Amino acid sequence: MSVLLIEAFYGGSHKQLMDLLQEELREDCVLCTLPAKKWHWKARTAALYFMQTVPASTNYRILFASSVLNLAELAALRPDLAKLKKVLYFHENQLAYPVQKCQERDFQYGYNQVLSCLVADVVVFNSAFNMESFLTSIGKFMKLIPDHRPKDLEKIIRPKCQVLYFPVRFPDVSRFMPEHKLAHLEKVIGVKSNGDAYRSEGLPGQQKSRALMKTSDARRESGLCEAQPGLCTTQHEGPPSPLTAPASLGTSEASESTNPCQEEDKQHLTFNLCNIASGRDYQQRPLHVAWPHRWEHDKDPETFFKVLLKLKEKDLPFHVSVLGEAFTEIPDIFAEAKKALGSSVLHWGYLPSKEDYFQALCMADVVISTAKHEFFGVAISTRHPVLSVRASPWWVVIIFPCTEAVPS
């Protein structure tokens, strides 16, 4: 076990990445985690917890952790781990992450990430936007210090940085798709059915995913890819893996991170959306809209529901499935919108079953993101192997804020 994997917030895309690495590295790694709840406390205290719980070993060569962990603290608390090659992965950065009000940004979280970068040997970002928004914000961020400010930190950190796109393994969801969507795929991209499932290994999205994974081969000089072959994996044939679950699908954490307020929606968990398609010709059915995101302010549910309520006012027919996971604090708009949308709601709340989740998405006509900000957008990129909008079995509509550009 030469690779030590540490994840202080083991849920969503963080869990998805660690599970994939663990599957690829197998017995050559050990994984240490904390559950995906109370993010702020994990960012503050995880290093102290891992100091006591990470087993000592002379076999470790590489430490791979996400930026939730304060790597500087852990390296100071565990000198044996400080000697390893330390790889820090940024799913998001706290210098550019949207907050509801400027004064709500806690200086300590961004400061911890800067310290972690200084200690790390390799710093990896899931997108160029994530990397550049972090690096170019360091100078301005440090000006918040009233005096004796550190200088040239961007110049020190930048040479360590590189972009390695989030690895996505696409599931075969053809068994959940209505006939008209299967026929559309065959017509547009020439995919032929094979029994109950489509042969998806040649789909453009998967080819692109393979190519993105293989781009890490060119980065061997940094030692990252050579040390961690799991990052260079290609697709595997066979049934969908648990790792293919979208960012919102942390099923093992459902009991810990899913909000109790969603318990009232359990009646929606057992449903058969296929009945909707079979009831009448799909072209005559109301538009089915899906919103599969975390129930938090940065996903901008207000804009999404504002549009739907306008449709409702105009008596335009539609159905909506509001998926995704809720945590301790739920924006008020969710309760208000559920009541106002009434019979237009097909499903409301988190779906612990991957099969139910994929079925809900496959039956939707439109998947919408209203996120104010995305560093990578795992939730959208994992929707289907066919990433081309023209060839996709559903349309992906991204609503951009009218007052600001979305860099990603």
Short mmCIF file of N, CA, C and O in Angstrom, two decimals, residues 28-153:
data_model
loop_
_atom_site.label_atom_id
_atom_site.label_comp_id
_atom_site.label_asym_id
_atom_site.label_seq_id
_atom_site.Cartn_x
_atom_site.Cartn_y
_atom_site.Cartn_z
N ASP A 28 -2.77 -1.55 -3.43
CA ASP A 28 -1.62 -0.66 -3.33
C ASP A 28 -1.96 0.66 -2.64
O ASP A 28 -1.18 1.60 -2.67
N CYS A 29 -3.13 0.76 -2.02
CA CYS A 29 -3.50 2.00 -1.36
C CYS A 29 -4.28 1.71 -0.09
O CYS A 29 -4.80 0.61 0.12
N VAL A 30 -4.36 2.72 0.77
CA VAL A 30 -5.22 2.68 1.94
C VAL A 30 -6.01 3.98 1.97
O VAL A 30 -5.47 5.06 1.68
N LEU A 31 -7.31 3.89 2.26
CA LEU A 31 -8.20 5.04 2.22
C LEU A 31 -8.67 5.40 3.62
O LEU A 31 -9.18 4.55 4.35
N CYS A 32 -8.47 6.66 4.01
CA CYS A 32 -8.93 7.17 5.30
C CYS A 32 -9.89 8.32 5.05
O CYS A 32 -9.57 9.25 4.30
N THR A 33 -11.07 8.27 5.69
CA THR A 33 -12.11 9.25 5.38
C THR A 33 -12.83 9.77 6.62
O THR A 33 -12.74 9.18 7.71
N LEU A 34 -13.54 10.85 6.41
CA LEU A 34 -14.53 11.38 7.36
C LEU A 34 -15.84 11.55 6.60
O LEU A 34 -15.82 11.85 5.40
N PRO A 35 -16.98 11.38 7.26
CA PRO A 35 -18.28 11.47 6.56
C PRO A 35 -18.56 12.87 6.02
O PRO A 35 -18.06 13.87 6.53
N ALA A 36 -19.40 12.92 4.99
CA ALA A 36 -19.72 14.17 4.31
C ALA A 36 -20.83 14.93 5.03
O ALA A 36 -21.96 15.01 4.56
N LYS A 37 -20.52 15.47 6.15
CA LYS A 37 -21.46 16.34 6.86
C LYS A 37 -20.67 17.37 7.65
O LYS A 37 -19.50 17.14 7.98
N LYS A 38 -21.30 18.52 7.91
CA LYS A 38 -20.67 19.62 8.64
C LYS A 38 -19.30 19.96 8.03
O LYS A 38 -18.26 19.87 8.67
N TRP A 39 -19.35 20.39 6.77
CA TRP A 39 -18.15 20.67 6.00
C TRP A 39 -17.20 21.62 6.74
O TRP A 39 -15.98 21.42 6.74
N HIS A 40 -17.74 22.67 7.33
CA HIS A 40 -16.90 23.68 7.96
C HIS A 40 -16.06 23.09 9.09
O HIS A 40 -14.89 23.45 9.25
N TRP A 41 -16.64 22.17 9.83
CA TRP A 41 -15.89 21.55 10.92
C TRP A 41 -14.82 20.59 10.39
O TRP A 41 -13.74 20.46 10.96
N LYS A 42 -15.14 19.92 9.28
CA LYS A 42 -14.14 19.03 8.68
C LYS A 42 -12.93 19.84 8.22
O LYS A 42 -11.78 19.44 8.41
N ALA A 43 -13.19 21.00 7.60
CA ALA A 43 -12.10 21.83 7.11
C ALA A 43 -11.25 22.36 8.27
O ALA A 43 -10.03 22.54 8.13
N ARG A 44 -11.87 22.59 9.40
CA ARG A 44 -11.14 23.13 10.55
C ARG A 44 -10.36 22.06 11.32
O ARG A 44 -9.26 22.32 11.81
N THR A 45 -10.93 20.87 11.46
CA THR A 45 -10.39 19.93 12.45
C THR A 45 -9.94 18.58 11.89
O THR A 45 -9.44 17.74 12.65
N ALA A 46 -10.10 18.33 10.60
CA ALA A 46 -9.81 17.00 10.06
C ALA A 46 -8.36 16.58 10.27
O ALA A 46 -8.06 15.41 10.52
N ALA A 47 -7.43 17.52 10.18
CA ALA A 47 -6.01 17.18 10.32
C ALA A 47 -5.72 16.54 11.68
O ALA A 47 -4.95 15.57 11.78
N LEU A 48 -6.35 17.08 12.71
CA LEU A 48 -6.14 16.53 14.05
C LEU A 48 -6.70 15.12 14.16
O LEU A 48 -6.09 14.23 14.77
N TYR A 49 -7.85 14.89 13.53
CA TYR A 49 -8.45 13.55 13.54
C TYR A 49 -7.56 12.55 12.81
O TYR A 49 -7.28 11.45 13.31
N PHE A 50 -7.10 12.93 11.63
CA PHE A 50 -6.27 12.01 10.85
C PHE A 50 -4.89 11.79 11.48
O PHE A 50 -4.28 10.75 11.27
N MET A 51 -4.41 12.78 12.24
CA MET A 51 -3.16 12.57 12.96
C MET A 51 -3.24 11.34 13.84
O MET A 51 -2.29 10.55 13.96
N GLN A 52 -4.41 11.13 14.45
CA GLN A 52 -4.59 10.03 15.38
C GLN A 52 -5.05 8.74 14.72
O GLN A 52 -4.85 7.66 15.28
N THR A 53 -5.66 8.82 13.54
CA THR A 53 -6.29 7.64 12.97
C THR A 53 -5.57 7.04 11.76
O THR A 53 -5.78 5.87 11.45
N VAL A 54 -4.76 7.82 11.07
CA VAL A 54 -4.04 7.27 9.91
C VAL A 54 -2.96 6.31 10.41
O VAL A 54 -2.09 6.71 11.19
N PRO A 55 -3.01 5.06 10.01
CA PRO A 55 -2.02 4.09 10.50
C PRO A 55 -0.62 4.40 9.98
O PRO A 55 -0.44 4.84 8.83
N ALA A 56 0.35 4.20 10.81
CA ALA A 56 1.74 4.41 10.40
C ALA A 56 2.18 3.26 9.51
O ALA A 56 1.78 2.12 9.70
N SER A 57 3.00 3.58 8.52
CA SER A 57 3.50 2.54 7.62
C SER A 57 4.76 3.03 6.93
O SER A 57 4.84 4.20 6.51
N THR A 58 5.72 2.15 6.79
CA THR A 58 6.96 2.49 6.07
C THR A 58 6.78 2.29 4.57
O THR A 58 7.68 2.60 3.79
N ASN A 59 5.62 1.79 4.15
CA ASN A 59 5.38 1.52 2.74
C ASN A 59 4.83 2.73 1.98
O ASN A 59 4.84 2.76 0.76
N TYR A 60 4.30 3.72 2.69
CA TYR A 60 3.73 4.88 2.02
C TYR A 60 4.79 5.59 1.18
O TYR A 60 5.93 5.79 1.62
N ARG A 61 4.38 5.98 -0.01
CA ARG A 61 5.24 6.79 -0.88
C ARG A 61 4.54 8.08 -1.30
O ARG A 61 5.20 9.10 -1.54
N ILE A 62 3.22 8.02 -1.40
CA ILE A 62 2.44 9.16 -1.89
C ILE A 62 1.26 9.39 -0.97
O ILE A 62 0.60 8.45 -0.53
N LEU A 63 0.98 10.66 -0.69
CA LEU A 63 -0.22 11.07 0.04
C LEU A 63 -1.08 11.87 -0.92
O LEU A 63 -0.63 12.88 -1.47
N PHE A 64 -2.31 11.42 -1.16
CA PHE A 64 -3.25 12.10 -2.06
C PHE A 64 -4.45 12.53 -1.23
O PHE A 64 -5.11 11.70 -0.61
N ALA A 65 -4.75 13.83 -1.24
CA ALA A 65 -5.86 14.35 -0.43
C ALA A 65 -6.56 15.47 -1.17
O ALA A 65 -5.96 16.15 -2.01
N SER A 66 -7.83 15.69 -0.85
CA SER A 66 -8.53 16.84 -1.41
C SER A 66 -8.23 18.07 -0.56
O SER A 66 -7.74 17.98 0.57
N SER A 67 -8.55 19.23 -1.11
CA SER A 67 -8.19 20.49 -0.46
C SER A 67 -9.06 20.82 0.74
O SER A 67 -8.87 21.87 1.37
N VAL A 68 -10.02 19.97 1.07
CA VAL A 68 -10.76 20.18 2.32
C VAL A 68 -9.83 20.01 3.51
O VAL A 68 -9.93 20.71 4.53
N LEU A 69 -8.90 19.11 3.38
CA LEU A 69 -7.93 18.84 4.45
C LEU A 69 -6.89 19.96 4.54
O LEU A 69 -6.38 20.42 3.51
N ASN A 70 -6.58 20.40 5.74
CA ASN A 70 -5.47 21.32 5.94
C ASN A 70 -4.19 20.49 5.95
O ASN A 70 -3.79 19.93 6.96
N LEU A 71 -3.57 20.39 4.78
CA LEU A 71 -2.40 19.53 4.62
C LEU A 71 -1.21 20.03 5.42
O LEU A 71 -0.40 19.23 5.90
N ALA A 72 -1.10 21.34 5.59
CA ALA A 72 0.01 21.91 6.37
C ALA A 72 -0.06 21.44 7.82
O ALA A 72 0.95 21.08 8.42
N GLU A 73 -1.26 21.44 8.37
CA GLU A 73 -1.42 20.99 9.75
C GLU A 73 -1.08 19.51 9.89
O GLU A 73 -0.38 19.11 10.83
N LEU A 74 -1.58 18.70 8.96
CA LEU A 74 -1.32 17.26 9.05
C LEU A 74 0.17 16.97 8.92
O LEU A 74 0.71 16.13 9.65
N ALA A 75 0.85 17.66 8.00
CA ALA A 75 2.28 17.44 7.82
C ALA A 75 3.06 17.82 9.08
O ALA A 75 4.05 17.16 9.43
N ALA A 76 2.61 18.86 9.77
CA ALA A 76 3.28 19.26 11.02
C ALA A 76 3.01 18.27 12.15
O ALA A 76 3.89 17.98 12.96
N LEU A 77 1.78 17.75 12.19
CA LEU A 77 1.39 16.83 13.26
C LEU A 77 1.94 15.42 13.04
O LEU A 77 2.14 14.68 14.01
N ARG A 78 2.16 15.06 11.78
CA ARG A 78 2.67 13.73 11.47
C ARG A 78 3.92 13.84 10.59
O ARG A 78 3.85 13.78 9.35
N PRO A 79 5.09 14.00 11.19
CA PRO A 79 6.33 14.15 10.41
C PRO A 79 6.58 12.99 9.45
O PRO A 79 7.20 13.18 8.41
N ASP A 80 6.09 11.79 9.80
CA ASP A 80 6.28 10.65 8.89
C ASP A 80 5.53 10.85 7.58
O ASP A 80 5.99 10.43 6.51
N LEU A 81 4.37 11.52 7.63
CA LEU A 81 3.60 11.79 6.43
C LEU A 81 4.14 12.98 5.65
O LEU A 81 3.99 13.07 4.43
N ALA A 82 4.80 13.89 6.36
CA ALA A 82 5.38 15.07 5.71
C ALA A 82 6.47 14.68 4.71
O ALA A 82 6.75 15.41 3.76
N LYS A 83 7.09 13.52 4.90
CA LYS A 83 8.18 13.07 4.02
C LYS A 83 7.66 12.50 2.69
O LYS A 83 8.44 12.32 1.76
N LEU A 84 6.37 12.21 2.61
CA LEU A 84 5.82 11.59 1.41
C LEU A 84 5.69 12.62 0.28
O LEU A 84 5.74 13.83 0.52
N LYS A 85 5.50 12.12 -0.95
CA LYS A 85 5.15 13.01 -2.04
C LYS A 85 3.68 13.35 -1.87
O LYS A 85 2.81 12.48 -1.92
N LYS A 86 3.38 14.63 -1.67
CA LYS A 86 2.04 15.07 -1.29
C LYS A 86 1.33 15.69 -2.49
O LYS A 86 1.78 16.69 -3.06
N VAL A 87 0.20 15.06 -2.86
CA VAL A 87 -0.60 15.52 -3.99
C VAL A 87 -1.92 16.08 -3.45
O VAL A 87 -2.65 15.38 -2.74
N LEU A 88 -2.21 17.33 -3.77
CA LEU A 88 -3.42 18.00 -3.28
C LEU A 88 -4.37 18.21 -4.45
O LEU A 88 -3.99 18.77 -5.48
N TYR A 89 -5.62 17.74 -4.31
CA TYR A 89 -6.60 17.83 -5.40
C TYR A 89 -7.69 18.83 -5.05
O TYR A 89 -8.35 18.71 -4.01
N PHE A 90 -7.92 19.80 -5.94
CA PHE A 90 -8.93 20.83 -5.73
C PHE A 90 -10.20 20.50 -6.51
O PHE A 90 -10.24 20.62 -7.74
N HIS A 91 -11.26 20.09 -5.80
CA HIS A 91 -12.58 20.01 -6.41
C HIS A 91 -13.16 21.40 -6.54
O HIS A 91 -13.92 21.70 -7.47
N GLU A 92 -12.86 22.25 -5.59
CA GLU A 92 -13.32 23.63 -5.57
C GLU A 92 -12.31 24.44 -4.79
O GLU A 92 -11.49 23.87 -4.06
N ASN A 93 -12.31 25.74 -4.95
CA ASN A 93 -11.40 26.54 -4.13
C ASN A 93 -12.17 27.60 -3.37
O ASN A 93 -13.16 28.14 -3.87
N GLN A 94 -11.71 27.90 -2.20
CA GLN A 94 -12.44 28.79 -1.31
C GLN A 94 -12.16 30.27 -1.56
O GLN A 94 -12.76 31.13 -0.92
N LEU A 95 -11.26 30.57 -2.50
CA LEU A 95 -11.03 31.98 -2.85
C LEU A 95 -12.06 32.48 -3.85
O LEU A 95 -12.31 33.68 -3.94
N ALA A 96 -12.65 31.57 -4.59
CA ALA A 96 -13.63 31.97 -5.62
C ALA A 96 -15.00 31.36 -5.39
O ALA A 96 -15.93 31.66 -6.14
N TYR A 97 -15.16 30.51 -4.39
CA TYR A 97 -16.44 29.86 -4.15
C TYR A 97 -17.49 30.91 -3.78
O TYR A 97 -17.24 31.80 -2.97
N PRO A 98 -18.68 30.84 -4.38
CA PRO A 98 -19.68 31.88 -4.13
C PRO A 98 -20.22 31.83 -2.71
O PRO A 98 -20.49 30.76 -2.17
N VAL A 99 -20.37 32.99 -2.11
CA VAL A 99 -21.01 33.11 -0.80
C VAL A 99 -22.20 34.04 -0.95
O VAL A 99 -22.27 34.83 -1.90
N GLN A 100 -23.15 33.93 -0.04
CA GLN A 100 -24.37 34.74 -0.16
C GLN A 100 -24.08 36.22 0.05
O GLN A 100 -24.67 37.08 -0.58
N LYS A 101 -23.16 36.53 0.95
CA LYS A 101 -22.75 37.91 1.18
C LYS A 101 -21.24 37.92 1.36
O LYS A 101 -20.67 36.99 1.91
N CYS A 102 -20.61 38.98 0.88
CA CYS A 102 -19.14 39.05 0.92
C CYS A 102 -18.60 38.87 2.33
O CYS A 102 -17.61 38.21 2.55
N GLN A 103 -19.29 39.48 3.30
CA GLN A 103 -18.79 39.41 4.67
C GLN A 103 -18.91 38.01 5.27
O GLN A 103 -18.37 37.74 6.33
N GLU A 104 -19.63 37.11 4.56
CA GLU A 104 -19.78 35.76 5.07
C GLU A 104 -18.59 34.86 4.74
O GLU A 104 -18.48 33.76 5.25
N ARG A 105 -17.70 35.30 3.84
CA ARG A 105 -16.55 34.48 3.49
C ARG A 105 -15.59 34.41 4.67
O ARG A 105 -15.10 35.42 5.15
N ASP A 106 -15.34 33.21 5.13
CA ASP A 106 -14.44 33.01 6.26
C ASP A 106 -13.01 32.95 5.74
O ASP A 106 -12.66 32.09 4.94
N PHE A 107 -12.17 33.87 6.19
CA PHE A 107 -10.79 33.97 5.71
C PHE A 107 -10.03 32.67 5.93
O PHE A 107 -9.19 32.28 5.12
N GLN A 108 -10.33 31.96 7.01
CA GLN A 108 -9.53 30.81 7.39
C GLN A 108 -9.55 29.69 6.36
O GLN A 108 -8.55 29.04 6.12
N TYR A 109 -10.69 29.47 5.70
CA TYR A 109 -10.79 28.35 4.76
C TYR A 109 -9.87 28.57 3.55
O TYR A 109 -9.17 27.65 3.13
N GLY A 110 -9.90 29.77 2.99
CA GLY A 110 -9.01 30.06 1.88
C GLY A 110 -7.55 30.06 2.31
O GLY A 110 -6.67 29.59 1.58
N TYR A 111 -7.30 30.58 3.49
CA TYR A 111 -5.94 30.62 4.02
C TYR A 111 -5.39 29.21 4.20
O TYR A 111 -4.23 28.92 3.87
N ASN A 112 -6.23 28.30 4.69
CA ASN A 112 -5.81 26.91 4.85
C ASN A 112 -5.42 26.29 3.51
O ASN A 112 -4.45 25.53 3.41
N GLN A 113 -6.18 26.62 2.46
CA GLN A 113 -5.87 26.05 1.15
C GLN A 113 -4.55 26.60 0.60
O GLN A 113 -3.79 25.87 -0.04
N VAL A 114 -4.28 27.86 0.85
CA VAL A 114 -3.00 28.43 0.42
C VAL A 114 -1.85 27.73 1.15
O VAL A 114 -0.84 27.35 0.54
N LEU A 115 -1.99 27.54 2.45
CA LEU A 115 -0.96 26.84 3.22
C LEU A 115 -0.76 25.42 2.71
O LEU A 115 0.37 24.93 2.59
N SER A 116 -1.87 24.75 2.40
CA SER A 116 -1.78 23.37 1.90
C SER A 116 -1.02 23.32 0.59
O SER A 116 -0.22 22.40 0.35
N CYS A 117 -1.23 24.31 -0.28
CA CYS A 117 -0.51 24.36 -1.55
C CYS A 117 0.99 24.55 -1.33
O CYS A 117 1.82 23.98 -2.06
N LEU A 118 1.35 25.35 -0.36
CA LEU A 118 2.76 25.60 -0.09
C LEU A 118 3.45 24.34 0.40
O LEU A 118 4.63 24.11 0.13
N VAL A 119 2.73 23.49 1.10
CA VAL A 119 3.29 22.25 1.64
C VAL A 119 3.29 21.14 0.59
O VAL A 119 4.18 20.28 0.59
N ALA A 120 2.31 21.15 -0.31
CA ALA A 120 2.16 20.07 -1.29
C ALA A 120 3.31 20.08 -2.31
O ALA A 120 3.92 21.12 -2.58
N ASP A 121 3.54 18.90 -2.89
CA ASP A 121 4.53 18.78 -3.97
C ASP A 121 3.88 18.96 -5.33
O ASP A 121 4.50 19.49 -6.26
N VAL A 122 2.64 18.50 -5.46
CA VAL A 122 1.88 18.63 -6.70
C VAL A 122 0.48 19.11 -6.32
O VAL A 122 -0.13 18.58 -5.40
N VAL A 123 -0.02 20.12 -7.04
CA VAL A 123 -1.36 20.65 -6.80
C VAL A 123 -2.18 20.46 -8.07
O VAL A 123 -1.80 20.96 -9.14
N VAL A 124 -3.28 19.73 -7.96
CA VAL A 124 -4.07 19.35 -9.13
C VAL A 124 -5.45 20.00 -9.03
O VAL A 124 -6.09 19.96 -7.98
N PHE A 125 -5.91 20.57 -10.16
CA PHE A 125 -7.23 21.19 -10.23
C PHE A 125 -8.07 20.46 -11.28
O PHE A 125 -7.54 19.98 -12.29
N ASN A 126 -9.38 20.42 -11.07
CA ASN A 126 -10.25 19.70 -12.00
C ASN A 126 -10.59 20.50 -13.25
O ASN A 126 -11.21 19.99 -14.17
N SER A 127 -10.22 21.78 -13.30
CA SER A 127 -10.44 22.58 -14.51
C SER A 127 -9.47 23.75 -14.50
O SER A 127 -8.95 24.16 -13.45
N ALA A 128 -9.23 24.30 -15.69
CA ALA A 128 -8.36 25.47 -15.80
C ALA A 128 -8.97 26.66 -15.08
O ALA A 128 -8.26 27.46 -14.47
N PHE A 129 -10.30 26.77 -15.13
CA PHE A 129 -10.96 27.87 -14.42
C PHE A 129 -10.74 27.76 -12.92
O PHE A 129 -10.46 28.75 -12.25
N ASN A 130 -10.85 26.58 -12.38
CA ASN A 130 -10.61 26.37 -10.96
C ASN A 130 -9.20 26.80 -10.60
O ASN A 130 -8.98 27.52 -9.62
N MET A 131 -8.23 26.37 -11.41
CA MET A 131 -6.84 26.70 -11.12
C MET A 131 -6.57 28.20 -11.21
O MET A 131 -6.00 28.80 -10.30
N GLU A 132 -7.00 28.81 -12.33
CA GLU A 132 -6.70 30.23 -12.52
C GLU A 132 -7.45 31.12 -11.55
O GLU A 132 -6.92 32.13 -11.07
N SER A 133 -8.70 30.77 -11.24
CA SER A 133 -9.46 31.59 -10.29
C SER A 133 -8.83 31.56 -8.91
O SER A 133 -8.89 32.54 -8.16
N PHE A 134 -8.21 30.43 -8.56
CA PHE A 134 -7.53 30.33 -7.27
C PHE A 134 -6.22 31.11 -7.29
O PHE A 134 -5.97 31.97 -6.43
N LEU A 135 -5.37 30.82 -8.27
CA LEU A 135 -4.05 31.43 -8.29
C LEU A 135 -4.11 32.94 -8.42
O LEU A 135 -3.37 33.67 -7.74
N THR A 136 -4.98 33.44 -9.30
CA THR A 136 -5.04 34.89 -9.51
C THR A 136 -5.75 35.63 -8.38
O THR A 136 -5.70 36.86 -8.34
N SER A 137 -6.39 34.89 -7.48
CA SER A 137 -7.06 35.53 -6.34
C SER A 137 -6.19 35.59 -5.10
O SER A 137 -6.56 36.26 -4.12
N ILE A 138 -5.06 34.91 -5.11
CA ILE A 138 -4.24 34.83 -3.90
C ILE A 138 -3.76 36.22 -3.47
O ILE A 138 -3.84 36.57 -2.28
N GLY A 139 -3.27 37.02 -4.41
CA GLY A 139 -2.76 38.35 -4.05
C GLY A 139 -3.82 39.22 -3.41
O GLY A 139 -3.59 39.83 -2.35
N LYS A 140 -4.99 39.30 -4.04
CA LYS A 140 -6.09 40.09 -3.49
C LYS A 140 -6.54 39.54 -2.14
O LYS A 140 -6.84 40.30 -1.21
N PHE A 141 -6.58 38.23 -2.04
CA PHE A 141 -7.02 37.59 -0.80
C PHE A 141 -6.08 37.95 0.35
O PHE A 141 -6.54 38.23 1.47
N MET A 142 -4.79 37.93 0.10
CA MET A 142 -3.82 38.22 1.16
C MET A 142 -3.85 39.68 1.60
O MET A 142 -3.36 40.02 2.68
N LYS A 143 -4.43 40.55 0.78
CA LYS A 143 -4.55 41.97 1.17
C LYS A 143 -5.56 42.16 2.29
O LYS A 143 -5.63 43.24 2.89
N LEU A 144 -6.34 41.10 2.59
CA LEU A 144 -7.25 41.18 3.74
C LEU A 144 -6.49 41.18 5.06
O LEU A 144 -7.02 41.59 6.08
N ILE A 145 -5.25 40.69 5.02
CA ILE A 145 -4.41 40.73 6.22
C ILE A 145 -4.05 42.19 6.49
O ILE A 145 -3.58 42.89 5.58
N PRO A 146 -4.28 42.69 7.69
CA PRO A 146 -4.11 44.13 7.94
C PRO A 146 -2.69 44.65 7.76
O PRO A 146 -2.48 45.80 7.37
N ASP A 147 -1.67 43.86 8.07
CA ASP A 147 -0.28 44.32 7.89
C ASP A 147 0.65 43.10 7.79
O ASP A 147 0.22 41.95 7.98
N HIS A 148 1.92 43.34 7.47
CA HIS A 148 2.92 42.27 7.35
C HIS A 148 2.42 41.13 6.44
O HIS A 148 2.43 39.96 6.82
N ARG A 149 2.00 41.52 5.26
CA ARG A 149 1.42 40.54 4.34
C ARG A 149 2.52 39.74 3.63
O ARG A 149 3.54 40.30 3.24
N PRO A 150 2.28 38.44 3.42
CA PRO A 150 3.23 37.65 2.63
C PRO A 150 3.17 38.07 1.16
O PRO A 150 2.14 38.56 0.69
N LYS A 151 4.27 37.86 0.43
CA LYS A 151 4.36 38.31 -0.95
C LYS A 151 4.68 37.15 -1.89
O LYS A 151 5.25 36.14 -1.49
N ASP A 152 4.29 37.34 -3.15
CA ASP A 152 4.68 36.43 -4.24
C ASP A 152 4.26 34.98 -4.02
O ASP A 152 4.92 34.06 -4.50
N LEU A 153 3.17 34.76 -3.34
CA LEU A 153 2.73 33.38 -3.09
C LEU A 153 2.28 32.70 -4.38
O LEU A 153 2.49 31.50 -4.56
#
